[in-house]
Amino acid sequence: MANEENQQQEAEMEKLPVVLQLRPVPAIAPVEDRFLNKFRFLKAWESSMPMDLFLTTHSQSVRALLCSGITPVTADVLRCLPSLQCIVTASAGLNHIDLTECRSRGIAIANAGGCFSENSADYAIGLLLDVLRRISAADRYVRQGLWPTKGDYPLGSRLGGKRVGIVGLGHIGSEIAKRLVAFGCRISYNSRKKKSSVAFPFYSHVRDLAANSDALILCCALTNETHHIINRDVLLALGEQGVIINVGRGALIDEKELVQCLMQGEIGGAGLDVFENEPDVPKELLVLDNVVLSPHTAVLTPEALMSLHDLLMANLEAFFSNKPLVSEVKDE
Amino acid sequence: MANEENQQQEAEMEKLPVVLQLRPVPAIAPVEDRFLNKFRFLKAWESSMPMDLFLTTHSQSVRALLCSGITPVTADVLRCLPSLQCIVTASAGLNHIDLTECRSRGIAIANAGGCFSENSADYAIGLLLDVLRRISAADRYVRQGLWPTKGDYPLGSRLGGKRVGIVGLGHIGSEIAKRLVAFGCRISYNSRKKKSSVAFPFYSHVRDLAANSDALILCCALTNETHHIINRDVLLALGEQGVIINVGRGALIDEKELVQCLMQGEIGGAGLDVFENEPDVPKELLVLDNVVLSPHTAVLTPEALMSLHDLLMANLEAFFSNKPLVSEVKDE
């Protein structure tokens, strides 16, 4: 009887659309049950076969692939999957996917879209307020019992009226700008190209943006072009009172130069959610009061994970219903 | 020659409008020079005379008084000053001034107006983001070197979509609301009476507001009516996930009950800029990770002090030019 039920269940499952996973997708592991009555996950890492054999074995049935932001989806992998038409990634960035191969094959890609944008924007504002108004530093001061003995804590600086330069005006940057407007900040930005739909002043060189800003917020993608986009020259242009916030990737900043500038007082302060060699943080920063250090938590909250699950599900359902993907990434 | 110049200077000064100060006004002490070519300050505390004798001696010449928020301006003082027509206070609150006596005499009062409102609002948002997203706590985690050894820090909670209850929708509360709208929060409020110009839901009882909020922000004045407005009952209504932010006055909250609720997990967290017995902070709070502690710094930045100086000056100039005061406090 139990056996019969099992067989029936298995037969039902065989009818479900197949979704390939090359490696575990941590973001969905806790809620995999939600997906299992709609899709049949084919988990490459659970097979004893070598990867290429596994892929060629299933090559005809695999039309969709679900991956995390750290699963390489190389041209070699893609060549084993001639029927693949759709990749759904649980990340905002796409630098783990061979986009050239996808483009030439017409494989559609959907990403995490704006699921994390609001969280990242909130966190960027939190870090900026914290550095300017010295919230974490003042909290340490109170916890050390210094308020009654040493008196008032030195004043921080006001956010309103500050000139804030946003590096990368995509999903996250736009959300940051929306918030900063409510705080009375003056916004300008740098990005690959000027956006015609945006009225904020545009600077084509990040050094010029820095020279005309009291604070810089980094929220662009890490690419060959943006690696160490913030070098010593840019930091000196930002100046002694200037503050830098990074919710993008650690390697956007030349970290050694940043540490030097912070220690020498060549810039005013920094709020860093990301670092070049995470989870290692330069030890010089651990004792500075003009920095706020955060363990790469800007994007994640339980609420954002829920939105992500819904979005991944919606994309897969759309694909198998021949509808447009919900968060398809189109070529620019 | 020098003597002659001095005499001439003194004669010039005698022509300046007289402004009485009962006690030093700390906010303007560093920039008193800016006032001295426009007004002659009469400093009661520098005289060897007893206060009442000093006041009656100058009773005919004193038409304006400048004070801080901790200088009592009592009915007794006011009765010694029959020519007084204007009080300019360097504070937002007026609880140090006998308003009944002023009203019956028709004495006009100007206060700090909105000089501190934006700072307070910014700081309230900073504390809220800090408590929800655990910024200070994560900063401690990184500084203690725990990220590489203990791994990811526990996720905080998203600000967007949260129901935020504002207690006191005056200058500061309105600035807070403006910012929260940009973060996608759902706002409601409690105040002495419903404001016809505001569309946010109004709760006449703060307990009901708490029961319908994920976070409460306190920014009302401390009066007999608002003393301990946040009691155990209200805290329990806010609930286990609820967060409370206080940028008003410490005694708005029954602090003993707050400490209990935080230690027992009966509320989720707190961001506190003010305390009942400042600068003493309950020692139980110093070790909790779900609180952010701040040494009463929400209102002050150098920029706000500059605005305050300008406003005090503008009020005094307006008064002596028979123009309307710039930041007159009118009866409701």
XYZ file of C-alpha atoms in Angstrom, chain A residues 115 118-123 125-127 129-130 133-136 138-145 147-149 151-160 162 175 178-179 181-184 273-275 278-281 285-305 307, chain B residues 115 118-123 125-127 129-130 133-145 147-148 151-160 162 175 178-179 181-184 273-275 278-281 285-305 307:
148
model
C 14.848 41.901 -4.179
C 15.894 48.244 -0.779
C 17.856 46.431 1.907
C 21.152 47.567 0.434
C 19.901 51.123 0.121
C 18.621 51.121 3.717
C 21.935 49.789 4.932
C 21.881 55.143 4.605
C 22.338 53.473 7.996
C 26.113 53.374 7.520
C 24.182 58.226 9.287
C 26.317 56.119 11.585
C 26.625 61.184 13.465
C 29.035 58.716 15.139
C 26.294 56.385 16.353
C 28.354 53.190 16.790
C 28.975 56.910 20.729
C 27.398 53.564 21.631
C 30.886 52.229 22.477
C 31.508 55.366 24.550
C 28.348 54.808 26.585
C 28.980 51.050 26.971
C 32.470 51.777 28.305
C 30.870 53.939 31.014
C 29.623 59.432 29.577
C 29.354 60.218 33.315
C 33.129 60.552 33.742
C 31.173 64.171 29.619
C 29.605 64.901 26.249
C 30.715 62.940 23.213
C 32.150 65.065 20.352
C 29.509 66.273 17.913
C 29.054 64.527 14.602
C 28.100 66.186 11.363
C 24.665 66.805 9.866
C 23.379 64.750 6.910
C 20.996 67.398 5.521
C 25.479 67.239 2.286
C 16.764 53.565 -3.999
C 15.188 58.362 -3.203
C 16.030 58.155 0.504
C 16.254 63.304 -1.191
C 14.039 62.943 1.894
C 17.043 63.841 4.069
C 17.654 67.029 2.109
C 29.995 46.432 4.475
C 32.472 44.714 2.142
C 36.229 44.140 2.072
C 36.446 38.894 3.343
C 36.032 37.820 6.059
C 39.460 39.289 6.806
C 39.288 42.969 7.737
C 40.599 49.493 10.947
C 39.502 47.601 14.053
C 40.659 50.385 16.382
C 39.551 53.444 14.404
C 36.562 55.456 15.676
C 35.816 57.070 12.314
C 34.886 53.797 10.624
C 31.885 51.486 10.884
C 32.633 47.860 10.001
C 29.950 45.469 8.844
C 30.232 41.752 7.945
C 28.687 41.886 4.433
C 25.104 41.981 5.677
C 23.672 44.872 3.664
C 21.585 42.805 1.280
C 20.176 40.125 3.518
C 17.111 40.078 5.729
C 14.568 37.275 6.166
C 12.065 39.473 4.350
C 14.358 39.814 1.317
C 14.873 36.041 1.203
C 10.808 37.988 -1.814
C 16.756 74.219 14.062
C 16.158 67.621 11.056
C 19.071 66.449 13.183
C 16.736 64.718 15.608
C 14.809 63.122 12.768
C 18.022 61.933 11.082
C 19.246 60.479 14.350
C 16.171 57.052 11.585
C 19.810 56.191 12.255
C 18.898 54.527 15.547
C 18.123 51.343 11.116
C 20.837 50.464 13.610
C 19.706 45.921 10.907
C 22.043 45.446 13.926
C 24.693 47.840 12.629
C 26.421 48.685 15.941
C 26.181 45.087 17.127
C 27.685 43.815 13.853
C 30.431 46.441 14.115
C 31.322 45.078 17.578
C 31.300 41.551 16.119
C 33.786 42.540 13.407
C 35.980 44.543 15.821
C 36.184 41.550 18.138
C 37.556 39.522 15.220
C 33.677 37.202 11.583
C 36.460 34.856 10.311
C 30.997 33.131 10.435
C 28.036 35.202 9.316
C 26.358 37.535 11.773
C 22.625 36.834 12.374
C 20.324 38.646 9.952
C 18.538 41.773 11.034
C 15.093 42.836 9.933
C 14.036 44.984 6.975
C 12.839 48.577 7.477
C 10.638 48.739 4.351
C 7.338 48.180 8.735
C 10.557 65.247 9.579
C 8.942 62.414 5.641
C 12.036 60.202 5.821
C 7.884 57.450 3.632
C 11.002 57.265 1.430
C 11.907 53.963 3.119
C 8.490 52.493 2.316
C 19.394 58.771 22.921
C 17.946 59.860 26.285
C 17.623 58.323 29.744
C 21.408 61.100 32.444
C 24.316 60.630 32.181
C 23.655 57.453 34.148
C 22.530 54.579 31.947
C 21.600 47.805 29.116
C 25.371 48.060 28.633
C 25.677 44.366 27.774
C 22.580 43.885 25.604
C 23.052 43.432 21.844
C 19.498 44.473 20.965
C 19.944 48.049 22.161
C 21.827 51.049 20.801
C 22.873 53.567 23.446
C 23.568 57.194 22.643
C 24.717 60.033 24.945
C 21.933 62.572 24.187
C 23.464 63.731 20.916
C 20.466 63.546 18.574
C 19.858 67.282 18.303
C 23.348 68.658 18.116
C 25.685 69.155 15.225
C 27.887 72.188 14.490
C 25.586 72.943 11.554
C 22.518 73.054 13.823
C 24.287 75.417 16.226
C 21.387 77.763 12.311
